[in-house]
mmCIF file of C-alpha atoms in Angstrom:
data_model
loop_
_atom_site.group_PDB
_atom_site.id
_atom_site.type_symbol
_atom_site.label_atom_id
_atom_site.label_comp_id
_atom_site.label_asym_id
_atom_site.label_seq_id
_atom_site.Cartn_x
_atom_site.Cartn_y
_atom_site.Cartn_z
ATOM 1 C CA MET A 992 -72.823 263.882 205.898
ATOM 2 C CA VAL A 993 -71.074 262.943 209.138
ATOM 3 C CA VAL A 994 -72.926 261.824 212.152
ATOM 4 C CA LYS A 995 -71.257 263.322 215.213
ATOM 5 C CA LYS A 996 -71.033 261.698 218.495
ATOM 6 C CA LEU A 997 -72.766 263.634 221.271
ATOM 7 C CA PRO A 998 -70.432 265.439 223.797
ATOM 8 C CA GLY A 999 -69.668 263.171 226.728
ATOM 9 C CA GLU A 1000 -71.233 260.079 225.024
ATOM 10 C CA LYS A 1001 -69.418 256.950 226.291
ATOM 11 C CA GLU A 1002 -67.379 255.236 223.572
ATOM 12 C CA ALA A 1003 -69.242 252.363 222.067
ATOM 13 C CA LYS A 1004 -66.123 250.063 222.401
ATOM 14 C CA SER A 1005 -66.387 250.311 226.073
ATOM 15 C CA LEU A 1006 -70.124 249.458 226.316
ATOM 16 C CA THR A 1007 -71.220 245.951 227.243
ATOM 17 C CA LEU A 1008 -74.460 244.357 226.082
ATOM 18 C CA ASP A 1009 -75.793 244.473 229.628
ATOM 19 C CA GLU A 1010 -75.093 248.262 229.680
ATOM 20 C CA ILE A 1011 -76.799 248.690 226.292
ATOM 21 C CA VAL A 1012 -79.836 246.766 227.532
ATOM 22 C CA ASP A 1013 -79.895 248.749 230.708
ATOM 23 C CA VAL A 1014 -80.002 252.055 228.729
ATOM 24 C CA ALA A 1015 -82.915 250.569 226.527
ATOM 25 C CA ASP A 1016 -84.846 249.442 229.514
ATOM 26 C CA LYS A 1017 -84.637 252.668 231.658
ATOM 27 C CA LEU A 1018 -87.315 254.156 229.315
ATOM 28 C CA ASP A 1019 -85.621 257.553 229.625
ATOM 29 C CA PHE A 1020 -87.704 259.840 227.265
ATOM 30 C CA GLY A 1021 -84.770 262.175 226.667
ATOM 31 C CA ARG A 1022 -82.357 259.438 225.760
ATOM 32 C CA ALA A 1023 -84.823 257.641 223.633
ATOM 33 C CA ARG A 1024 -85.636 260.801 221.600
ATOM 34 C CA GLU A 1025 -81.903 261.615 221.402
ATOM 35 C CA THR A 1026 -81.134 258.087 219.986
ATOM 36 C CA ALA A 1027 -83.989 258.278 217.483
ATOM 37 C CA ILE A 1028 -82.609 261.525 216.158
ATOM 38 C CA ILE A 1029 -79.059 260.099 215.872
ATOM 39 C CA VAL A 1030 -80.465 256.950 214.098
ATOM 40 C CA LYS A 1031 -82.247 259.127 211.617
ATOM 41 C CA ASP A 1032 -79.070 260.980 210.912
ATOM 42 C CA ILE A 1033 -77.127 257.637 210.421
ATOM 43 C CA LEU A 1034 -79.855 256.430 208.013
ATOM 44 C CA ARG A 1035 -79.515 259.684 206.016
ATOM 45 C CA GLU A 1036 -75.812 259.184 205.864
ATOM 46 C CA GLU A 1037 -76.223 255.625 204.577
ATOM 47 C CA ARG A 1038 -78.371 256.884 201.718
ATOM 48 C CA ALA A 1039 -75.558 259.301 200.796
ATOM 49 C CA ARG A 1040 -72.895 256.600 200.738
ATOM 50 C CA HIS A 1041 -71.415 254.869 197.673
ATOM 51 C CA SER A 1042 -69.619 252.102 199.466
ATOM 52 C CA GLY A 1043 -69.839 250.041 202.738
ATOM 53 C CA LEU A 1044 -73.217 249.632 204.313
ATOM 54 C CA ARG A 1045 -75.404 251.833 202.173
ATOM 55 C CA MET A 1046 -78.912 252.439 200.928
ATOM 56 C CA THR A 1047 -80.501 253.416 197.634
ATOM 57 C CA GLY A 1048 -84.000 254.592 198.404
ATOM 58 C CA ASN A 1049 -85.606 251.652 200.288
ATOM 59 C CA MET A 1050 -83.046 249.090 199.142
ATOM 60 C CA ALA A 1051 -79.997 248.406 201.574
ATOM 61 C CA TYR A 1052 -76.699 246.921 200.439
ATOM 62 C CA ILE A 1053 -74.622 244.863 202.879
ATOM 63 C CA PRO A 1054 -70.851 244.628 202.004
ATOM 64 C CA LYS A 1055 -69.023 241.414 201.704
ATOM 65 C CA GLY A 1056 -67.257 239.976 204.603
ATOM 66 C CA GLY A 1057 -67.803 238.088 207.910
ATOM 67 C CA ASN A 1058 -71.173 236.646 208.965
ATOM 68 C CA ALA A 1059 -74.702 237.952 209.521
ATOM 69 C CA ILE A 1060 -76.985 237.209 212.559
ATOM 70 C CA VAL A 1061 -80.538 237.360 211.291
ATOM 71 C CA VAL A 1062 -83.449 238.121 213.655
ATOM 72 C CA GLY A 1063 -87.103 237.565 212.580
ATOM 73 C CA ASP A 1064 -90.331 238.953 214.013
ATOM 74 C CA LEU A 1065 -89.964 239.971 217.660
ATOM 75 C CA HIS A 1066 -93.336 241.606 218.587
ATOM 76 C CA GLY A 1067 -92.209 242.967 221.882
ATOM 77 C CA ASP A 1068 -90.178 239.939 222.933
ATOM 78 C CA GLU A 1069 -86.996 241.617 224.392
ATOM 79 C CA SER A 1070 -86.028 238.450 226.227
ATOM 80 C CA SER A 1071 -85.605 236.452 222.925
ATOM 81 C CA LEU A 1072 -83.619 239.315 221.391
ATOM 82 C CA VAL A 1073 -81.226 239.540 224.286
ATOM 83 C CA LYS A 1074 -80.830 235.734 224.278
ATOM 84 C CA ILE A 1075 -79.813 235.849 220.599
ATOM 85 C CA LEU A 1076 -77.434 238.674 221.251
ATOM 86 C CA LYS A 1077 -75.854 236.747 224.147
ATOM 87 C CA GLU A 1078 -75.762 233.442 222.402
ATOM 88 C CA THR A 1079 -73.928 234.948 219.386
ATOM 89 C CA ASN A 1080 -71.793 237.197 221.543
ATOM 90 C CA PHE A 1081 -72.642 240.002 219.013
ATOM 91 C CA VAL A 1082 -71.486 243.024 221.015
ATOM 92 C CA GLU A 1083 -68.183 241.653 222.167
ATOM 93 C CA ARG A 1084 -67.240 240.281 218.696
ATOM 94 C CA VAL A 1085 -67.973 243.642 217.086
ATOM 95 C CA LYS A 1086 -65.991 245.457 219.660
ATOM 96 C CA LYS A 1087 -63.025 243.249 218.856
ATOM 97 C CA GLY A 1088 -63.321 244.212 215.227
ATOM 98 C CA GLU A 1089 -64.850 241.139 213.887
ATOM 99 C CA LYS A 1090 -67.033 241.585 210.576
ATOM 100 C CA LEU A 1091 -70.470 240.822 211.968
ATOM 101 C CA THR A 1092 -73.767 242.146 210.883
ATOM 102 C CA LEU A 1093 -76.973 241.986 212.727
ATOM 103 C CA VAL A 1094 -79.906 241.921 210.324
ATOM 104 C CA ALA A 1095 -83.440 242.481 211.846
ATOM 105 C CA LEU A 1096 -86.313 241.688 209.444
ATOM 106 C CA GLY A 1097 -88.972 243.839 210.957
ATOM 107 C CA ASP A 1098 -92.183 243.526 213.118
ATOM 108 C CA TYR A 1099 -90.526 244.804 216.340
ATOM 109 C CA ILE A 1100 -93.721 246.104 217.741
ATOM 110 C CA ASP A 1101 -97.327 245.217 218.812
ATOM 111 C CA ARG A 1102 -98.499 242.219 220.786
ATOM 112 C CA GLY A 1103 -95.786 241.682 223.400
ATOM 113 C CA PRO A 1104 -95.105 243.488 226.811
ATOM 114 C CA GLN A 1105 -91.683 244.997 225.787
ATOM 115 C CA GLN A 1106 -92.254 246.581 222.409
ATOM 116 C CA VAL A 1107 -90.759 249.916 223.399
ATOM 117 C CA GLU A 1108 -87.756 248.089 225.011
ATOM 118 C CA VAL A 1109 -87.075 246.078 221.794
ATOM 119 C CA VAL A 1110 -87.178 249.140 219.611
ATOM 120 C CA ASN A 1111 -84.929 251.102 222.156
ATOM 121 C CA LEU A 1112 -82.474 248.183 222.221
ATOM 122 C CA LEU A 1113 -82.230 247.847 218.454
ATOM 123 C CA LEU A 1114 -81.828 251.654 218.049
ATOM 124 C CA GLU A 1115 -79.112 251.784 220.719
ATOM 125 C CA LEU A 1116 -77.264 248.991 218.951
ATOM 126 C CA LYS A 1117 -77.582 251.007 215.646
ATOM 127 C CA ARG A 1118 -76.400 254.190 217.491
ATOM 128 C CA ASN A 1119 -73.324 252.441 218.885
ATOM 129 C CA PHE A 1120 -72.496 250.025 216.101
ATOM 130 C CA ARG A 1121 -73.939 251.760 213.035
ATOM 131 C CA ASP A 1122 -71.995 249.715 210.398
ATOM 132 C CA ASN A 1123 -72.993 246.337 211.968
ATOM 133 C CA VAL A 1124 -76.727 246.739 212.308
ATOM 134 C CA VAL A 1125 -79.446 246.718 209.580
ATOM 135 C CA MET A 1126 -82.949 247.147 210.508
ATOM 136 C CA LEU A 1127 -85.764 246.422 207.908
ATOM 137 C CA LYS A 1128 -89.373 247.490 208.164
ATOM 138 C CA GLY A 1129 -92.173 245.081 208.582
ATOM 139 C CA ASP A 1130 -95.936 245.492 208.134
ATOM 140 C CA HIS A 1131 -96.281 246.579 211.757
ATOM 141 C CA GLU A 1132 -93.824 249.422 211.233
ATOM 142 C CA ILE A 1133 -95.979 250.706 208.477
ATOM 143 C CA GLN A 1134 -99.467 249.936 209.703
ATOM 144 C CA PRO A 1135 -99.409 249.336 213.493
ATOM 145 C CA SER A 1136 -102.075 247.269 215.209
ATOM 146 C CA SER A 1137 -104.794 249.056 217.048
ATOM 147 C CA GLU A 1138 -105.410 245.847 219.104
ATOM 148 C CA ASN A 1139 -104.976 246.239 222.875
ATOM 149 C CA SER A 1140 -106.350 243.265 224.844
ATOM 150 C CA PRO A 1141 -104.950 241.083 227.708
ATOM 151 C CA GLY A 1142 -103.199 238.934 225.117
ATOM 152 C CA ALA A 1143 -102.028 241.585 222.672
ATOM 153 C CA LYS A 1144 -100.963 245.136 223.327
ATOM 154 C CA SER A 1145 -100.606 247.990 220.850
ATOM 155 C CA PHE A 1146 -97.447 250.019 220.440
ATOM 156 C CA LEU A 1147 -99.417 253.310 220.923
ATOM 157 C CA GLU A 1148 -100.766 252.168 224.305
ATOM 158 C CA GLU A 1149 -97.339 250.981 225.391
ATOM 159 C CA ASN A 1150 -95.859 254.458 224.551
ATOM 160 C CA ILE A 1151 -98.543 256.120 226.615
ATOM 161 C CA LYS A 1152 -98.063 253.741 229.401
ATOM 162 C CA LYS A 1153 -94.285 253.741 229.686
ATOM 163 C CA TYR A 1154 -93.516 257.369 228.728
ATOM 164 C CA ASN A 1155 -96.747 259.058 229.862
ATOM 165 C CA ASP A 1156 -96.592 260.145 226.112
ATOM 166 C CA PHE A 1157 -100.157 261.456 225.841
ATOM 167 C CA ASN A 1158 -99.169 263.885 223.151
ATOM 168 C CA GLY A 1159 -97.480 261.278 221.021
ATOM 169 C CA GLY A 1160 -94.142 262.930 220.787
ATOM 170 C CA MET A 1161 -91.956 259.795 221.267
ATOM 171 C CA TYR A 1162 -94.418 257.680 219.239
ATOM 172 C CA ARG A 1163 -93.928 260.120 216.321
ATOM 173 C CA GLN A 1164 -90.217 259.917 216.681
ATOM 174 C CA TYR A 1165 -90.218 256.165 216.409
ATOM 175 C CA PHE A 1166 -92.381 256.179 213.350
ATOM 176 C CA GLU A 1167 -90.080 258.810 211.774
ATOM 177 C CA VAL A 1168 -87.335 256.229 212.196
ATOM 178 C CA PHE A 1169 -89.538 253.367 210.927
ATOM 179 C CA GLY A 1170 -90.296 255.430 207.902
ATOM 180 C CA MET A 1171 -86.707 255.747 207.087
ATOM 181 C CA LEU A 1172 -85.830 252.075 207.372
ATOM 182 C CA PRO A 1173 -85.245 250.069 204.058
ATOM 183 C CA LEU A 1174 -87.708 247.551 202.828
ATOM 184 C CA ALA A 1175 -85.127 244.926 201.837
ATOM 185 C CA ALA A 1176 -81.400 244.228 201.763
ATOM 186 C CA LYS A 1177 -79.075 242.150 199.689
ATOM 187 C CA THR A 1178 -75.463 240.981 200.104
ATOM 188 C CA GLU A 1179 -72.596 240.789 197.676
ATOM 189 C CA ASN A 1180 -72.750 237.016 197.904
ATOM 190 C CA GLY A 1181 -76.325 236.757 196.966
ATOM 191 C CA ILE A 1182 -78.598 236.791 199.993
ATOM 192 C CA PHE A 1183 -81.909 238.642 199.863
ATOM 193 C CA PHE A 1184 -83.366 239.754 203.084
ATOM 194 C CA PHE A 1185 -87.038 240.911 203.179
ATOM 195 C CA HIS A 1186 -89.827 240.901 205.676
ATOM 196 C CA GLY A 1187 -92.734 239.185 203.962
ATOM 197 C CA GLY A 1188 -92.917 238.355 200.278
ATOM 198 C CA VAL A 1189 -92.217 238.945 196.629
ATOM 199 C CA SER A 1190 -94.102 239.392 193.331
ATOM 200 C CA ASP A 1191 -93.231 239.636 189.687
ATOM 201 C CA LYS A 1192 -92.648 243.329 190.191
ATOM 202 C CA ILE A 1193 -89.900 242.821 192.639
ATOM 203 C CA ASN A 1194 -86.443 244.094 191.535
ATOM 204 C CA GLU A 1195 -83.850 246.442 193.010
ATOM 205 C CA ALA A 1196 -85.138 249.650 191.356
ATOM 206 C CA ASN A 1197 -88.714 248.911 192.276
ATOM 207 C CA ILE A 1198 -87.869 248.142 195.871
ATOM 208 C CA ALA A 1199 -85.792 251.351 196.077
ATOM 209 C CA TYR A 1200 -88.403 253.737 194.533
ATOM 210 C CA GLY A 1201 -91.487 251.636 193.629
ATOM 211 C CA GLY A 1202 -93.978 253.148 196.024
ATOM 212 C CA SER A 1203 -96.857 251.641 197.971
ATOM 213 C CA GLU A 1204 -97.711 248.636 195.815
ATOM 214 C CA ILE A 1205 -94.225 247.252 195.995
ATOM 215 C CA GLU A 1206 -94.091 248.076 199.682
ATOM 216 C CA LYS A 1207 -97.347 246.065 200.161
ATOM 217 C CA ASP A 1208 -95.857 243.074 198.343
ATOM 218 C CA ILE A 1209 -92.685 243.073 200.332
ATOM 219 C CA VAL A 1210 -94.234 243.366 203.822
ATOM 220 C CA TRP A 1211 -97.548 241.624 203.480
ATOM 221 C CA ASN A 1212 -97.147 238.682 200.957
ATOM 222 C CA ASP A 1213 -96.703 235.064 202.169
ATOM 223 C CA GLY A 1214 -95.007 232.153 200.331
ATOM 224 C CA ARG A 1215 -97.043 229.102 199.472
ATOM 225 C CA GLU A 1216 -95.453 226.023 197.759
ATOM 226 C CA ASN A 1217 -98.833 224.872 196.292
ATOM 227 C CA VAL A 1218 -99.568 228.159 194.615
ATOM 228 C CA ASP A 1219 -99.100 228.553 190.907
ATOM 229 C CA GLY A 1220 -97.968 232.194 190.426
ATOM 230 C CA MET A 1221 -99.936 234.516 192.704
ATOM 231 C CA ALA A 1222 -103.205 234.176 194.671
ATOM 232 C CA GLU A 1223 -105.397 236.043 196.965
ATOM 233 C CA ASN A 1224 -104.080 235.866 200.584
ATOM 234 C CA THR A 1225 -107.137 234.397 202.209
ATOM 235 C CA ASN A 1226 -105.442 234.118 205.591
ATOM 236 C CA ARG A 1227 -104.693 237.816 206.204
ATOM 237 C CA GLY A 1228 -107.277 239.583 203.915
ATOM 238 C CA ILE A 1229 -104.426 241.752 202.706
ATOM 239 C CA GLY A 1230 -101.425 241.021 200.512
ATOM 240 C CA ARG A 1231 -101.057 237.927 198.311
ATOM 241 C CA PHE A 1232 -99.650 234.420 198.284
ATOM 242 C CA PHE A 1233 -96.635 233.902 195.939
ATOM 243 C CA GLY A 1234 -95.612 230.457 194.602
ATOM 244 C CA PRO A 1235 -92.322 228.869 193.654
ATOM 245 C CA SER A 1236 -92.075 230.101 190.071
ATOM 246 C CA VAL A 1237 -92.627 233.719 191.260
ATOM 247 C CA TYR A 1238 -90.074 233.471 193.955
ATOM 248 C CA LYS A 1239 -87.509 231.867 191.641
ATOM 249 C CA ARG A 1240 -87.936 234.685 189.137
ATOM 250 C CA ALA A 1241 -87.593 237.418 191.904
ATOM 251 C CA LEU A 1242 -84.365 235.822 193.220
ATOM 252 C CA GLY A 1243 -83.078 235.939 189.595
ATOM 253 C CA ARG A 1244 -83.930 239.605 189.214
ATOM 254 C CA MET A 1245 -82.209 240.418 192.506
ATOM 255 C CA SER A 1246 -79.154 238.350 191.488
ATOM 256 C CA CYS A 1247 -79.476 236.339 194.662
ATOM 257 C CA LYS A 1248 -79.287 232.600 195.420
ATOM 258 C CA ILE A 1249 -81.325 232.444 198.544
ATOM 259 C CA GLY A 1250 -83.806 234.582 200.571
ATOM 260 C CA ILE A 1251 -84.462 234.981 204.258
ATOM 261 C CA ASN A 1252 -87.727 236.451 205.574
ATOM 262 C CA GLY A 1253 -89.917 236.722 208.586
ATOM 263 C CA HIS A 1254 -93.619 237.739 208.826
ATOM 264 C CA GLU A 1255 -95.010 234.206 209.185
ATOM 265 C CA PRO A 1256 -94.320 232.000 212.123
ATOM 266 C CA LEU A 1257 -93.975 228.291 211.041
ATOM 267 C CA GLU A 1258 -93.365 224.922 212.592
ATOM 268 C CA LYS A 1259 -89.659 223.769 212.359
ATOM 269 C CA ASP A 1260 -90.254 221.316 209.531
ATOM 270 C CA ARG A 1261 -91.704 224.074 207.376
ATOM 271 C CA ILE A 1262 -89.206 226.899 207.716
ATOM 272 C CA GLU A 1263 -87.071 225.830 204.772
ATOM 273 C CA ARG A 1264 -89.111 226.044 201.566
ATOM 274 C CA PHE A 1265 -88.852 226.385 197.791
ATOM 275 C CA ASP A 1266 -86.222 223.735 197.269
ATOM 276 C CA GLY A 1267 -84.046 225.148 200.090
ATOM 277 C CA LYS A 1268 -84.018 228.663 198.647
ATOM 278 C CA LEU A 1269 -86.170 230.415 201.297
ATOM 279 C CA LEU A 1270 -85.773 230.426 205.114
ATOM 280 C CA THR A 1271 -88.553 231.970 207.286
ATOM 281 C CA ILE A 1272 -87.468 233.052 210.768
ATOM 282 C CA ASN A 1273 -89.622 233.901 213.780
ATOM 283 C CA SER A 1274 -87.682 235.156 216.740
ATOM 284 C CA SER A 1275 -90.566 235.637 219.154
ATOM 285 C CA GLU A 1276 -91.364 233.174 221.916
ATOM 286 C CA ILE A 1277 -94.363 235.360 222.675
ATOM 287 C CA ILE A 1278 -95.922 234.560 219.333
ATOM 288 C CA ARG A 1279 -95.628 230.866 219.969
ATOM 289 C CA HIS A 1280 -97.370 231.094 223.395
ATOM 290 C CA MET A 1281 -100.118 233.434 222.039
ATOM 291 C CA ALA A 1282 -100.876 230.997 219.149
ATOM 292 C CA TYR A 1283 -100.621 227.779 221.229
ATOM 293 C CA ARG A 1284 -98.599 226.384 218.360
ATOM 294 C CA ASN A 1285 -95.164 224.802 218.285
ATOM 295 C CA TYR A 1286 -93.661 227.423 216.035
ATOM 296 C CA ALA A 1287 -89.918 227.454 215.580
ATOM 297 C CA VAL A 1288 -88.137 230.236 217.528
ATOM 298 C CA GLY A 1289 -84.557 231.270 216.726
ATOM 299 C CA TYR A 1290 -82.272 233.207 214.439
ATOM 300 C CA GLY A 1291 -80.276 232.746 211.370
ATOM 301 C CA TYR A 1292 -76.369 232.677 211.135
ATOM 302 C CA VAL A 1293 -74.992 232.867 207.661
ATOM 303 C CA SER A 1294 -71.680 233.659 205.934
ATOM 304 C CA LEU A 1295 -71.386 236.881 203.980
ATOM 305 C CA GLU A 1296 -68.150 235.662 202.303
ATOM 306 C CA GLY A 1297 -68.610 232.735 199.785
ATOM 307 C CA ASP A 1298 -71.369 231.267 197.749
ATOM 308 C CA VAL A 1299 -74.485 230.208 199.684
ATOM 309 C CA GLU A 1300 -76.597 227.904 197.580
ATOM 310 C CA SER A 1301 -79.129 226.663 200.185
ATOM 311 C CA VAL A 1302 -80.665 227.803 203.468
ATOM 312 C CA GLY A 1303 -79.777 224.505 205.101
ATOM 313 C CA GLY A 1304 -78.026 224.891 208.362
ATOM 314 C CA ILE A 1305 -78.592 228.547 208.732
ATOM 315 C CA PHE A 1306 -81.408 228.446 211.346
ATOM 316 C CA HIS A 1307 -80.535 227.984 215.054
ATOM 317 C CA SER A 1308 -83.157 227.396 217.619
ATOM 318 C CA ILE A 1309 -83.047 229.386 221.033
#
């Protein structure tokens, strides 16, 4: 399958980050719908590939080469996403032909004021730089929040407000895209990207085709260094805690050396866990303000070339 560029569409290599952000922020229903349809075609194409950036079911494979910029939970914080893209000079470097992959770990929606803009921006980046952008799904892309209060807004309400989308047409388009996103990704040099957690059932085949139980483990589970095996997740009331032994076995089955996840905002001194084999990234300043906690906010920057034995030095604060 070949994804065709629409007639008259501006060449991606001439677009600047500011222009892409401007398109995302205009909240043009027609453009947003068009981009969602194009991204769905791109994701179908990736599932048909046998090389390069590709997917098997819900498992994505990132080819060797260059570096990855890793973005954690955003929850409607477009400002932090733009700050990361500017600090890393992502668009300009890709336009110059540099091997650079943006990996977004999920939870783009709910809570913050620019949820729609965050999704639009990521989809525009995928539309224009399809081989350089990987979007994973988080729990909110599967089970969106119904919460809508002065401190936390729902994605549904934001769609109605910003598009006058009372019949849910654009909302459905977004969730069709979310449904096609992979649950996890791995690189040739042994990095495992996932939104939330693992279990003893995690392997490549089960992630690709394992169904709702595996999906629940990937997007809902949380790591705890004081847990022996698995335990009930008493914090969330859904999902489970996984301990060091379970995580170590999961990395082995995935043939990976380290893992990078999101899902759980943590203080800076807690983001590197499990003997330096797991890095947890939160990229939303909004979450820090809402929780009144000094959570670390930043992104990951990691080589996709040689061996990576530890997560040390990967995290960068913004």
